[in-house]
Amino acid sequence: MSFDRKTGNLWVGDVGWELWEMVYRVHRGDNCGWSLYEGRQPVHTERARGPTPIVPPTVEIPHTEGASVTGGYAYRGKRFPKLVGTYIFGDWETRRVWGVNADGNDPGPKREIVDPTVRVVDFGEDNDGEIYLLDYDAGTIHAIVENPPQAEPHPFPHRLSETGIFGSNDSVAEVRPAPGVVSYSVNAEQWSDGATAERFVGVPGDGSVRIYSQPQAIAGSMFSRSIEFPADSVLVKTLSLEMKAGEPASRRAIETQVLHFDGRDWRGYTYQWNDEGTDAVLVEKTGKTRSLSLTDASAPGGKRQQTWRYASRVECLRCHNPWSDYALGFNLRQLNRDRDFEGAVDNQIRAFRQIGLLELDGLESNLNTAADAKSDSISISQKLPRFVDPYDAAADINQRARTYLHVNCSHCHRDGGGGSAYVHLLYDLPLEATRAVGVRPSQGTFGIHDARIISPGDPYRSALYFRMAKLGPGHMPYLGTSLVDDRGLELIHDWIRQLPTRSGDQSLVDRLLTLDESLSGGPGEAQSAERKQLIHDLLAESSRAAMLFRLVRQGRLHDETQQTVVETAMAHHEPAVRDLFESFVPEEKRPRRLGEALQASELLQLAGDVERGRQLFHKTTGIQCRNCHRIAGDGTDLGPDLSQIGRKYDRARLLENILDPSRNVEPRFATWLVETTSGHVYTGLLVHKDGNEIVIRDGENKQHRVASGDVETAVPQQRSLMPDLLLKDFTAQQVADLLAYLASLK
């Protein structure tokens, strides 16, 4: 931390832990949120927080750019006039040095001002205000000098055919690599919304990839590595989809992902294939979304829409990060398998060693030295680690499930990987070391009574299973997928159920199945009423809803019952239940989430009409605002009174609070979670709490009184009672009109 010698402002570099590094310009009395927040991201949502509001950081650095911020100084020297008024700071891990505007209220975007060569452990300032950097590795002190302007670097190839990864345009269309670019296969495929993958690796010249027997510590670093690539290596993955479900011949290339190592950093690029399949074009750095029309006999009308997300450059590095060693699919466990090399079957690792692509550092002692290639191949297969195929029913279910979680989840859920939940899902960890088994979720329970991340023997009380099953907010895996992996979900269900238990909830499911079987004979009115009540009871609690979800997923209910279940679930007041059953609704009829379809900046550019906005709030059916809020006496006083909200927030802040209502929650409007000893779960605002009872008012403005002796858990959550998807049914113009009306309330 340091004080600006001109203004007296206090600047602090705040080292993060999972996802962000922060810089704060601190004002008197600021609450920066540690340890309940990491930057703007709430982390421990069930822990108590103080009465003062959380102040967002002045600068946020994602872990794709930095990993351990080192605070510096506001430059007030004379040597570099262009830097005067710039707060200069750096990053210990990536060695980058940045600057932001230290004068005025807006720091502006950070800009890189020094080439990343020094592992800066501290900054110094002399009597004249000149800046010095202390290099930890060499123990040396460095001054800043100005470099002459440099030419712009050569742009990354705009077309896939220009990269040299494929030999010619014909090779690109046939996905045939250029000479020296090698195809490879993996043991365990990552779920990619039903796409299949072809993989290639390219190493320049006669270089080779070195794989270590044990992770090698990088000097002075918190990172370790188990693999080392030469500069200008590439890893390539082309994803293809069946345009007619169930017909492999209909596969069409959709996307090619390229990871390029420039000798210091890995950078991710993605290419979108044209409809003719002849070439692919580089997607802009912010990423892109497109809609695909697929033929699917199981979909209504035989057609379905699928949204495909091309990741941004930052999103690429969220997974391909230094903690996961960047190359997720190119490692011993994935490569250790037999493969057909143009008619000759060989172990992949043995073959790659033979051609000089791979070096095994410290692993030779594990292998025999027999000249016989077949014997050597068997030795490698048996003595080196390997993943199993998660979908191979003949393999051990524990290995299958742990492999699935490692491949799909561990790049985030590990030390420093970016997952805000303290769950470690690496394959090599003992199960008890994953911090998942029997552990209460810290990022939300979705209304599940006695929820655990993994509840042994009970997948329906396991947040892990629930997150994989639902769509919308909280769906996992978080990046790179928007569809449910049926086979993966069934695998995790069966893995968790290895110690089978039959709860009282199971009897509701059994009764529903019995009634459903009688449908063919035409159920009576009483049976129909009981069936509807059973569906209602099962959907009333999230773990029961997960049981009902699985029945629908397995196709065990008649069409009429299934339709009733889905319609009832999609009209449910609890968003987690709606999200769970959303995958049964055609994509074009699902909620159109503004975060995926429209940017806030685009909405704010639209001019709104105050009178139309007034009608929306007070008169339009289906608009939920007045169910919780009151304006000039009209509405409900569950949430804050909005009669003068325009004095507090402008249009941009109003929209931010509607789109992300849990970002900044006043303590008196924070949601409480109450679980009773009999298994009921209530969420809502705290009305009253003393030694005798606790009173909660839910989202329907109903009060629930629970005697203190019946309370099993009662905890506040940093979550608003206001739903995340309030605007899902609005047009963009309606949003603009509503914002105009609210902003006028001064």
XYZ file of C-alpha atoms in Angstrom:
746
model
C 0.000 0.000 0.000
C 1.146 3.557 -0.617
C -0.014 7.144 -0.317
C -0.096 9.413 -3.352
C 2.420 12.162 -2.453
C 0.307 14.779 -4.277
C -3.280 13.916 -3.285
C -2.782 11.822 -0.141
C -4.948 9.042 -1.624
C -4.261 5.556 -0.250
C -3.724 2.833 -2.883
C -3.717 -0.862 -1.948
C -2.852 -3.943 -3.984
C -5.057 -6.753 -2.621
C -3.999 -10.311 -3.473
C -6.995 -12.497 -4.385
C -7.323 -16.233 -4.129
C -9.630 -17.917 -6.628
C -10.592 -15.672 -9.528
C -9.529 -12.045 -9.160
C -6.696 -9.730 -8.101
C -7.766 -6.300 -6.891
C -6.511 -2.725 -6.506
C -8.367 -0.309 -4.224
C -8.182 3.451 -3.923
C -9.301 3.479 -0.316
C -11.532 6.129 1.240
C -12.042 6.588 4.961
C -14.282 3.854 6.353
C -14.421 1.701 3.177
C -15.482 -1.928 3.609
C -13.678 -3.839 0.850
C -15.454 -7.091 1.672
C -12.663 -9.445 2.697
C -13.219 -12.361 3.121
C -16.848 -12.508 1.961
C -16.068 -10.985 -1.408
C -13.293 -11.378 -3.923
C -13.620 -8.178 -5.885
C -17.273 -7.989 -6.912
C -17.759 -11.733 -6.551
C -19.594 -12.869 -3.382
C -17.921 -16.006 -2.043
C -19.111 -17.083 1.407
C -22.758 -16.158 0.941
C -24.001 -17.712 4.187
C -21.536 -15.960 6.497
C -22.570 -12.869 8.427
C -21.512 -9.529 6.982
C -21.253 -6.082 8.495
C -23.817 -3.304 8.186
C -21.791 -1.136 5.792
C -21.990 -1.655 2.014
C -19.252 -3.553 0.191
C -17.092 -1.227 -1.919
C -16.092 -2.587 -5.358
C -12.408 -2.539 -6.321
C -10.963 0.303 -8.351
C -9.218 -2.205 -10.642
C -9.997 -5.913 -11.132
C -7.452 -8.268 -12.731
C -8.821 -11.684 -13.777
C -6.618 -14.708 -13.183
C -6.204 -15.036 -16.912
C -4.001 -11.908 -16.734
C -2.477 -11.971 -13.265
C -2.264 -14.138 -10.183
C -0.615 -12.162 -7.368
C -0.877 -8.392 -7.544
C 1.948 -6.195 -6.214
C 0.822 -2.702 -5.260
C 2.908 0.283 -6.388
C 2.836 4.077 -6.469
C 1.094 6.984 -8.141
C 3.863 8.422 -10.331
C 4.727 12.045 -9.546
C 8.260 12.184 -10.962
C 9.647 14.406 -13.737
C 11.482 11.923 -15.952
C 8.348 10.644 -17.744
C 5.722 13.389 -18.233
C 3.363 10.922 -19.915
C 3.209 8.823 -16.740
C 2.460 11.659 -14.308
C -0.815 10.889 -12.540
C -0.555 7.165 -13.327
C -0.816 4.566 -10.564
C 1.823 1.947 -11.451
C 1.445 -1.606 -10.138
C 2.365 -5.133 -11.209
C 1.882 -8.861 -10.839
C 4.303 -11.240 -9.135
C 3.363 -14.308 -11.175
C 2.936 -13.036 -14.737
C 5.557 -10.247 -14.306
C 3.274 -7.737 -15.991
C 3.391 -4.057 -14.957
C 0.306 -1.913 -15.544
C -0.820 1.664 -15.076
C -4.215 3.306 -14.458
C -5.295 6.922 -14.066
C -4.729 8.020 -10.455
C -6.409 11.426 -10.870
C -10.151 11.894 -11.012
C -12.863 9.349 -10.272
C -12.417 7.067 -13.289
C -9.189 5.022 -13.365
C -9.914 4.032 -16.963
C -8.677 0.771 -18.486
C -5.361 -0.585 -17.234
C -2.555 -0.500 -19.780
C 0.636 -2.532 -19.820
C 3.562 -0.129 -19.557
C 6.618 -2.345 -18.938
C 7.599 -5.585 -20.668
C 7.059 -8.480 -18.235
C 10.634 -9.444 -17.350
C 10.945 -8.637 -13.630
C 9.296 -10.725 -10.904
C 8.294 -7.576 -9.068
C 8.045 -8.241 -5.328
C 7.962 -4.539 -4.449
C 8.049 -1.019 -5.854
C 10.154 1.833 -4.533
C 9.994 5.609 -4.837
C 12.893 8.031 -4.445
C 12.826 11.606 -3.143
C 12.065 12.918 -6.642
C 9.082 10.594 -7.128
C 10.833 8.273 -9.588
C 9.749 4.608 -9.536
C 11.952 1.533 -9.006
C 11.135 -2.181 -9.216
C 12.590 -4.884 -6.987
C 13.158 -8.229 -8.754
C 12.752 -11.150 -6.357
C 14.461 -13.755 -8.560
C 17.734 -11.871 -9.071
C 17.640 -9.681 -5.967
C 18.182 -6.594 -8.131
C 16.706 -3.085 -8.278
C 15.519 -1.792 -11.665
C 14.771 1.696 -12.961
C 12.229 2.410 -15.685
C 13.449 3.630 -19.081
C 11.452 4.673 -22.115
C 11.594 2.400 -25.151
C 11.214 3.642 -28.735
C 7.852 2.950 -30.387
C 7.628 -0.540 -31.831
C 5.787 -1.744 -34.904
C 2.444 -3.433 -34.376
C 2.821 -7.215 -34.051
C 1.729 -9.339 -36.984
C -1.997 -10.080 -36.618
C -3.063 -13.620 -35.887
C -4.239 -15.386 -39.111
C -7.785 -14.394 -40.004
C -8.620 -17.710 -41.687
C -7.856 -21.226 -40.545
C -6.376 -21.953 -43.977
C -3.756 -19.236 -43.317
C -2.416 -20.730 -40.084
C -0.244 -23.469 -41.621
C -1.926 -26.053 -39.385
C -3.525 -27.571 -42.486
C -1.549 -27.941 -45.689
C -4.007 -26.510 -48.231
C -7.602 -25.415 -48.597
C -8.532 -28.988 -49.474
C -6.741 -30.185 -46.334
C -8.694 -27.682 -44.249
C -12.019 -28.896 -45.658
C -11.040 -32.511 -44.942
C -9.522 -31.568 -41.547
C -6.185 -33.113 -42.622
C -3.151 -31.684 -40.828
C -0.101 -30.309 -42.600
C 3.116 -32.382 -42.498
C 4.596 -32.210 -39.000
C 1.214 -31.546 -37.333
C 0.253 -34.755 -35.547
C -3.214 -36.094 -34.788
C -3.806 -37.524 -31.313
C -6.667 -39.047 -29.257
C -7.602 -38.909 -25.585
C -9.027 -41.473 -23.156
C -11.724 -39.232 -21.693
C -13.610 -36.695 -23.799
C -14.858 -33.470 -22.296
C -18.608 -32.842 -22.662
C -19.080 -30.264 -25.441
C -22.858 -30.126 -25.962
C -22.897 -33.307 -28.032
C -19.991 -32.384 -30.320
C -17.180 -34.797 -31.200
C -13.560 -33.651 -31.289
C -10.522 -34.153 -33.509
C -7.213 -33.118 -31.941
C -3.810 -32.115 -33.313
C -0.493 -30.987 -31.888
C 2.182 -29.036 -33.749
C 5.744 -28.463 -32.522
C 8.132 -26.374 -34.655
C 11.304 -27.848 -36.144
C 12.772 -30.847 -34.355
C 11.527 -29.719 -30.929
C 9.745 -32.046 -28.537
C 7.266 -31.860 -25.672
C 8.757 -32.795 -22.302
C 6.568 -34.519 -19.694
C 7.947 -34.776 -16.159
C 7.497 -37.676 -13.770
C 6.577 -35.208 -11.005
C 5.349 -31.630 -11.381
C 8.369 -29.336 -11.605
C 8.285 -26.202 -9.468
C 8.891 -23.002 -11.424
C 11.525 -20.938 -9.612
C 10.004 -18.411 -7.250
C 6.472 -19.316 -8.357
C 3.339 -20.697 -6.781
C 2.851 -22.777 -9.937
C 4.230 -26.182 -10.817
C 4.235 -27.838 -14.185
C 4.271 -31.382 -15.454
C 4.679 -30.563 -19.140
C 6.834 -28.187 -21.190
C 6.328 -27.103 -24.812
C 8.766 -25.348 -27.162
C 7.934 -21.813 -28.260
C 5.391 -21.559 -31.100
C 3.775 -24.912 -30.326
C 0.054 -25.245 -31.040
C -2.714 -27.473 -29.724
C -5.757 -27.696 -31.991
C -9.254 -29.080 -31.489
C -11.996 -29.169 -34.125
C -15.543 -29.728 -32.847
C -18.218 -31.225 -35.106
C -21.960 -31.752 -34.599
C -24.360 -34.261 -36.144
C -26.791 -32.146 -38.134
C -29.120 -35.183 -38.083
C -29.171 -36.712 -34.616
C -27.925 -40.303 -34.630
C -26.302 -40.095 -38.070
C -22.494 -39.734 -37.812
C -22.288 -39.149 -41.575
C -24.123 -35.846 -41.081
C -21.374 -34.381 -38.883
C -20.300 -30.865 -39.767
C -17.348 -28.935 -38.393
C -18.610 -26.048 -36.249
C -15.540 -24.693 -34.493
C -11.769 -25.075 -34.396
C -9.973 -23.979 -31.226
C -6.274 -23.102 -31.331
C -3.973 -22.731 -28.326
C -0.718 -21.005 -29.296
C 2.365 -20.838 -27.039
C 4.489 -17.802 -27.906
C 7.338 -18.856 -25.627
C 5.990 -17.022 -22.598
C 2.204 -17.167 -22.662
C -0.490 -19.448 -24.012
C -3.232 -17.654 -25.939
C -6.537 -19.052 -27.106
C -8.199 -18.399 -30.472
C -11.350 -19.841 -31.989
C -12.484 -20.152 -35.607
C -16.049 -20.438 -36.917
C -16.528 -22.792 -39.880
C -18.569 -21.629 -42.836
C -21.721 -23.544 -43.852
C -19.935 -25.071 -46.838
C -17.256 -26.609 -44.597
C -14.433 -25.212 -46.735
C -12.748 -22.860 -44.234
C -13.154 -21.165 -40.872
C -12.877 -17.488 -39.879
C -11.284 -16.118 -36.692
C -13.945 -15.099 -34.159
C -13.580 -11.657 -32.607
C -11.852 -11.560 -29.210
C -15.119 -11.000 -27.326
C -16.544 -14.319 -28.563
C -19.760 -15.005 -30.428
C -23.045 -16.899 -30.219
C -24.927 -18.507 -33.126
C -28.074 -20.591 -33.459
C -27.946 -23.948 -35.244
C -30.945 -25.843 -36.637
C -30.643 -29.623 -36.206
C -32.828 -32.495 -37.360
C -33.846 -34.548 -34.331
C -36.664 -37.099 -34.393
C -37.105 -36.763 -30.616
C -37.818 -33.027 -30.846
C -41.269 -31.546 -31.553
C -41.705 -31.349 -35.314
C -38.430 -33.205 -35.827
C -36.343 -30.016 -35.539
C -34.568 -28.310 -32.673
C -32.490 -25.189 -32.215
C -29.127 -25.319 -30.465
C -27.204 -22.252 -29.355
C -23.467 -22.565 -29.895
C -21.072 -20.342 -27.972
C -17.661 -19.459 -29.397
C -15.557 -18.567 -26.361
C -13.873 -15.201 -25.982
C -10.092 -15.106 -25.669
C -10.431 -14.491 -21.922
C -12.881 -17.399 -21.574
C -10.377 -19.713 -23.288
C -7.824 -18.969 -20.598
C -10.332 -19.394 -17.775
C -9.903 -23.145 -18.325
C -6.476 -23.270 -19.986
C -4.816 -21.602 -17.014
C -1.395 -21.958 -15.346
C -2.888 -23.956 -12.462
C -4.098 -26.646 -14.870
C -0.842 -26.559 -16.878
C -2.690 -25.036 -19.894
C -2.741 -28.210 -22.047
C -5.815 -29.916 -20.601
C -5.999 -32.870 -22.989
C -2.311 -33.405 -23.780
C -0.906 -35.296 -20.771
C 0.073 -38.829 -19.745
C -3.338 -39.912 -18.442
C -5.064 -38.817 -21.624
C -2.432 -39.962 -24.136
C -1.752 -43.403 -22.631
C -3.903 -45.471 -24.985
C -3.691 -47.568 -28.136
C -4.396 -45.903 -31.463
C -4.625 -46.946 -35.067
C -1.800 -45.259 -37.004
C -2.895 -45.886 -40.612
C -3.388 -49.605 -40.069
C -0.755 -50.167 -37.349
C -2.054 -50.197 -33.775
C 0.420 -48.842 -31.230
C 0.481 -47.157 -27.847
C 0.262 -43.434 -28.492
C 3.002 -42.474 -26.032
C 5.419 -45.069 -27.429
C 4.724 -43.896 -30.974
C 5.211 -40.219 -30.086
C 8.518 -41.028 -28.358
C 9.651 -42.913 -31.423
C 9.146 -39.903 -33.705
C 10.714 -37.488 -31.198
C 7.507 -35.642 -30.352
C 7.597 -36.666 -26.663
C 10.344 -36.821 -24.047
C 9.630 -38.493 -20.700
C 11.795 -36.858 -18.055
C 12.384 -39.198 -15.098
C 9.869 -41.783 -16.324
C 12.185 -44.142 -18.201
C 12.827 -46.196 -15.050
C 9.151 -47.117 -15.055
C 9.443 -48.693 -18.490
C 11.209 -51.772 -19.769
C 13.897 -51.431 -22.378
C 12.876 -54.337 -24.551
C 13.560 -53.848 -28.216
C 10.255 -55.494 -29.053
C 7.841 -52.648 -29.835
C 4.793 -54.599 -28.699
C 6.373 -55.408 -25.336
C 7.420 -51.773 -24.871
C 3.912 -50.614 -25.740
C 2.390 -52.968 -23.137
C 4.852 -51.713 -20.535
C 3.918 -48.099 -21.149
C 0.210 -48.869 -21.016
C 0.507 -50.734 -17.712
C 3.103 -48.671 -15.868
C 2.152 -45.124 -16.729
C -1.018 -43.487 -15.374
C -4.123 -43.374 -17.554
C -7.732 -42.241 -17.452
C -10.588 -44.642 -18.089
C -13.444 -43.857 -20.464
C -16.160 -42.359 -18.201
C -18.838 -43.966 -20.390
C -17.340 -47.481 -20.291
C -19.789 -49.439 -18.126
C -17.242 -52.243 -17.700
C -14.742 -49.960 -15.905
C -14.763 -49.213 -12.170
C -17.475 -46.650 -11.420
C -15.264 -44.721 -8.992
C -12.564 -44.286 -11.630
C -15.174 -43.373 -14.239
C -16.805 -40.704 -12.064
C -13.525 -39.228 -10.831
C -12.230 -39.097 -14.415
C -15.424 -37.342 -15.563
C -15.167 -34.735 -12.803
C -11.472 -34.166 -13.459
C -11.914 -33.679 -17.213
C -15.001 -31.460 -16.973
C -14.524 -29.610 -13.692
C -11.008 -29.679 -12.233
C -9.512 -26.894 -14.371
C -11.600 -24.513 -12.214
C -12.136 -26.596 -9.082
C -8.572 -26.770 -7.822
C -6.283 -24.434 -5.901
C -6.343 -21.082 -7.716
C -8.374 -22.367 -10.643
C -11.126 -19.759 -10.424
C -14.019 -21.692 -8.880
C -15.341 -19.692 -5.930
C -16.440 -22.879 -4.152
C -13.617 -24.537 -2.219
C -14.029 -27.852 -4.020
C -11.048 -29.724 -5.463
C -12.013 -32.292 -8.076
C -8.619 -33.504 -9.258
C -8.515 -37.218 -10.079
C -5.399 -37.902 -7.987
C -6.851 -36.513 -4.754
C -8.344 -38.960 -2.263
C -12.107 -38.482 -2.190
C -12.017 -37.136 1.364
C -9.540 -34.444 0.236
C -11.903 -33.031 -2.418
C -13.763 -30.978 0.231
C -16.998 -32.089 -1.388
C -18.282 -35.161 0.442
C -20.685 -34.229 3.226
C -19.770 -30.537 2.878
C -22.514 -27.929 2.844
C -22.486 -25.827 -0.369
C -21.174 -22.297 0.075
C -22.626 -20.965 -3.197
C -26.311 -21.821 -2.716
C -28.437 -24.860 -1.861
C -31.222 -24.364 -4.473
C -33.746 -24.961 -1.699
C -32.496 -28.514 -1.004
C -33.000 -29.510 2.612
C -29.764 -30.536 4.329
C -27.914 -30.044 1.043
C -24.358 -31.238 0.609
C -22.034 -30.828 -2.369
C -21.958 -34.626 -2.472
C -24.387 -36.378 -0.135
C -23.240 -40.037 -0.004
C -26.012 -42.367 -1.115
C -28.382 -39.509 -1.999
C -27.828 -37.729 -5.340
C -31.010 -35.699 -4.855
C -29.518 -33.868 -1.883
C -26.242 -33.370 -3.742
C -25.709 -29.882 -5.186
C -23.204 -31.387 -7.641
C -25.919 -33.527 -9.273
C -28.458 -30.688 -9.163
C -26.089 -28.244 -10.890
C -25.372 -30.743 -13.668
C -29.097 -31.369 -14.159
C -30.373 -27.772 -14.268
C -29.932 -25.040 -16.877
C -29.653 -21.321 -16.280
C -27.761 -19.701 -13.381
C -25.662 -22.216 -11.467
C -25.519 -24.806 -14.277
C -22.280 -26.762 -14.343
C -19.963 -27.033 -16.155
C -20.039 -23.249 -16.115
C -18.144 -22.582 -19.355
C -18.385 -24.203 -22.756
C -21.718 -25.972 -22.366
C -25.406 -25.096 -22.209
C -26.941 -28.583 -22.588
C -27.347 -31.404 -20.075
C -25.012 -34.385 -20.535
C -27.437 -37.289 -20.045
C -24.786 -40.002 -19.803
C -22.571 -37.957 -17.515
C -25.523 -37.072 -15.295
C -26.515 -40.730 -15.010
C -22.925 -41.682 -14.180
C -22.700 -39.155 -11.337
C -26.134 -40.234 -10.074
C -25.103 -43.900 -9.936
C -21.746 -43.050 -8.390
C -23.332 -41.060 -5.560
C -25.971 -43.785 -5.046
C -23.418 -46.528 -4.422
C -24.597 -46.688 -0.816
C -28.340 -46.848 -1.588
C -30.821 -45.308 0.805
C -34.552 -44.996 0.378
C -35.943 -41.868 1.942
C -39.567 -40.983 2.614
C -39.477 -38.917 -0.568
C -39.058 -42.126 -2.575
C -42.546 -43.257 -1.570
C -44.002 -40.201 -3.386
C -42.148 -41.200 -6.541
C -43.306 -44.819 -6.246
C -46.927 -43.713 -5.835
C -46.691 -41.427 -8.888
C -45.311 -44.297 -10.979
C -48.167 -46.531 -9.827
C -50.772 -43.926 -10.784
C -49.005 -43.269 -14.082
C -49.199 -46.964 -15.007
C -52.989 -46.796 -14.686
C -53.228 -44.074 -17.353
C -53.623 -46.641 -20.133
C -56.900 -47.715 -18.552
C -58.152 -44.148 -18.237
C -57.690 -42.814 -14.685
C -60.650 -41.578 -12.755
C -61.067 -38.020 -11.594
C -59.785 -38.827 -8.106
C -56.641 -40.443 -9.496
C -56.002 -37.445 -11.760
C -56.346 -35.093 -8.800
C -53.988 -37.254 -6.718
C -51.484 -37.356 -9.571
C -51.485 -33.552 -9.827
C -51.072 -33.260 -6.054
C -48.146 -35.692 -6.094
C -46.473 -33.666 -8.833
C -47.077 -30.510 -6.799
C -45.613 -32.130 -3.654
C -42.556 -33.427 -5.478
C -41.868 -30.015 -7.002
C -42.290 -28.283 -3.646
C -38.783 -29.263 -2.514
C -35.680 -29.184 -4.688
C -34.304 -32.629 -3.867
C -37.731 -34.188 -4.639
C -37.862 -32.152 -7.854
C -34.524 -33.713 -8.835
C -36.060 -37.179 -8.372
C -38.970 -36.197 -10.628
C -36.524 -34.688 -13.127
C -34.788 -38.062 -13.444
C -38.085 -39.864 -14.158
C -38.759 -37.470 -17.011
C -35.174 -37.720 -18.246
C -35.425 -41.507 -18.347
C -38.763 -41.411 -20.179
C -40.489 -43.462 -17.465
C -43.717 -41.407 -17.485
C -46.547 -41.326 -20.000
C -46.559 -38.342 -22.344
C -49.563 -36.808 -20.598
C -47.954 -37.048 -17.164
C -44.633 -35.800 -18.467
C -46.316 -32.810 -20.093
C -48.088 -32.002 -16.814
C -44.819 -32.265 -14.902
C -42.937 -29.962 -17.280
C -45.735 -27.387 -17.508
C -46.155 -27.333 -13.721
C -42.404 -27.048 -13.172
C -41.962 -24.235 -15.694
C -44.700 -22.246 -13.926
C -43.090 -22.829 -10.521
C -42.255 -19.792 -8.381
C -38.813 -21.143 -7.489
C -36.234 -20.378 -10.245
C -34.104 -23.424 -9.352
C -37.020 -25.759 -10.120
C -37.772 -23.988 -13.407
C -34.106 -24.188 -14.401
C -34.042 -27.913 -13.607
C -36.819 -28.701 -16.108
C -35.848 -26.102 -18.715
C -33.968 -28.674 -20.799
C -37.310 -30.372 -21.642
C -38.573 -27.230 -23.361
C -37.525 -26.408 -26.962
C -34.749 -23.844 -26.944
C -36.824 -21.254 -28.784
C -39.410 -21.369 -25.947
C -36.892 -21.109 -23.109
C -36.328 -17.859 -21.223
C -34.279 -15.483 -23.372
C -31.703 -14.396 -20.865
C -30.563 -10.868 -21.499
C -27.072 -11.709 -20.312
C -26.765 -14.109 -23.233
C -28.767 -12.279 -25.887
C -28.295 -8.549 -25.240
C -25.650 -6.386 -23.630
C -26.620 -3.845 -20.973
C -24.911 -1.159 -23.045
C -27.252 -1.921 -25.952
C -30.333 -1.594 -23.725
C -29.109 1.731 -22.333
C -28.778 3.147 -25.845
C -32.529 2.785 -26.410
C -34.723 5.770 -25.590
C -37.547 4.922 -23.192
C -41.021 6.390 -22.730
C -41.947 7.314 -19.151
C -45.701 6.872 -19.629
C -45.352 3.456 -21.264
C -43.062 2.449 -18.402
C -45.691 3.610 -15.882
C -48.273 1.392 -17.570
C -45.860 -1.556 -17.509
C -45.284 -1.265 -13.777
C -48.829 -0.522 -12.636
C -51.161 -2.076 -15.236
C -49.553 -4.727 -17.457
C -50.417 -8.308 -16.509
C -47.483 -10.674 -16.080
C -45.118 -7.932 -14.862
C -43.934 -8.893 -11.374
C -42.455 -5.593 -10.123
C -45.520 -4.473 -8.151
C -45.814 -7.894 -6.503
C -42.876 -6.885 -4.283
C -42.450 -3.110 -4.639
C -44.650 -0.089 -4.038
C -44.740 3.247 -5.844
C -46.869 6.057 -4.401
C -48.903 3.554 -2.403
C -49.592 1.190 -5.332
C -48.100 -2.291 -5.039
C -46.725 -4.455 -2.231
C -44.248 -3.470 0.468
C -42.241 -6.709 0.456
C -39.160 -5.081 -1.096
C -37.893 -1.491 -1.018
C -40.344 1.323 -1.789
C -39.438 2.707 -5.218
C -41.318 6.004 -5.009
C -38.070 8.023 -5.105
C -35.693 5.443 -6.604
C -34.647 7.866 -9.382
C -32.934 10.070 -6.779
C -30.693 7.164 -5.753
C -29.866 5.455 -9.062
C -29.495 6.470 -12.697
C -30.663 4.216 -15.567
C -27.381 2.296 -15.702
C -27.415 1.453 -11.983
C -31.126 0.595 -12.121
C -30.506 -1.865 -14.955
C -27.490 -3.337 -13.140
C -29.610 -3.964 -10.029
C -32.394 -5.608 -12.043
C -30.057 -7.846 -14.047
C -27.921 -8.778 -11.041
C -30.066 -8.133 -7.954
C -27.725 -10.017 -5.627
C -24.652 -7.918 -6.413
C -25.375 -5.310 -3.736
C -28.029 -6.299 -1.202
C -28.927 -4.118 1.761
C -28.738 -6.299 4.908
C -32.440 -5.838 5.740
C -33.393 -7.141 2.279
C -30.996 -10.106 2.286
C -32.620 -13.526 1.909
C -32.634 -15.912 4.862
C -32.635 -19.687 4.537
C -34.489 -21.592 7.262
C -34.508 -25.403 7.424
C -36.670 -27.215 9.956
C -36.011 -30.496 11.727
C -38.943 -32.004 9.809
C -37.344 -31.212 6.448
C -39.175 -28.052 5.337
C -37.177 -25.284 3.675
C -38.222 -21.624 3.734
C -36.467 -18.748 1.976
C -37.449 -15.128 2.328
C -36.946 -11.908 4.266
C -36.451 -12.019 8.005
C -39.478 -10.446 9.716
C -38.719 -11.395 13.313
C -36.313 -13.575 15.259
C -36.061 -14.163 18.991
C -35.620 -17.033 21.422
C -39.122 -18.358 20.745
C -39.565 -18.268 16.988
C -38.322 -17.059 13.642
C -40.691 -15.447 11.113
C -39.896 -15.453 7.385
C -41.815 -13.704 4.600
C -41.383 -15.501 1.260
C -41.442 -14.261 -2.334
C -45.245 -14.607 -2.429
C -45.483 -12.294 0.609
C -46.595 -15.164 2.852
C -45.363 -15.353 6.425
C -43.998 -18.587 7.889
C -43.561 -18.966 11.645
C -41.162 -21.612 12.915
C -40.697 -22.329 16.614
C -37.064 -22.060 17.704
C -37.044 -25.686 18.797
C -38.001 -26.771 15.267
C -35.231 -24.799 13.545
C -32.354 -26.899 12.271
C -30.573 -24.125 10.317
C -31.206 -20.405 9.983
C -28.619 -18.450 8.003
C -28.580 -15.192 6.024
C -27.500 -15.418 2.395
C -25.956 -12.681 0.275
C -28.733 -13.203 -2.198
C -31.658 -11.020 -3.088
C -35.225 -12.286 -2.960
C -35.634 -10.561 -6.308
C -35.365 -13.158 -9.130
C -32.416 -12.987 -11.538
C -34.535 -13.364 -14.683
C -37.220 -10.752 -14.158
C -36.677 -9.333 -17.644
C -36.752 -12.656 -19.476
C -40.144 -11.971 -21.082
C -39.545 -8.275 -21.823
C -38.729 -6.801 -25.197
C -35.740 -4.477 -25.305
C -38.070 -1.492 -25.736
C -40.107 -2.507 -22.681
C -36.901 -2.598 -20.617
C -36.005 0.891 -21.861
C -39.522 2.187 -21.009
C -39.417 0.692 -17.499
C -35.972 2.211 -16.854
C -37.201 5.613 -18.061
C -40.142 5.484 -15.627
C -38.064 4.362 -12.626
C -35.391 6.988 -13.338
C -38.101 9.690 -13.379
C -39.178 8.918 -9.795
C -37.282 11.700 -8.039
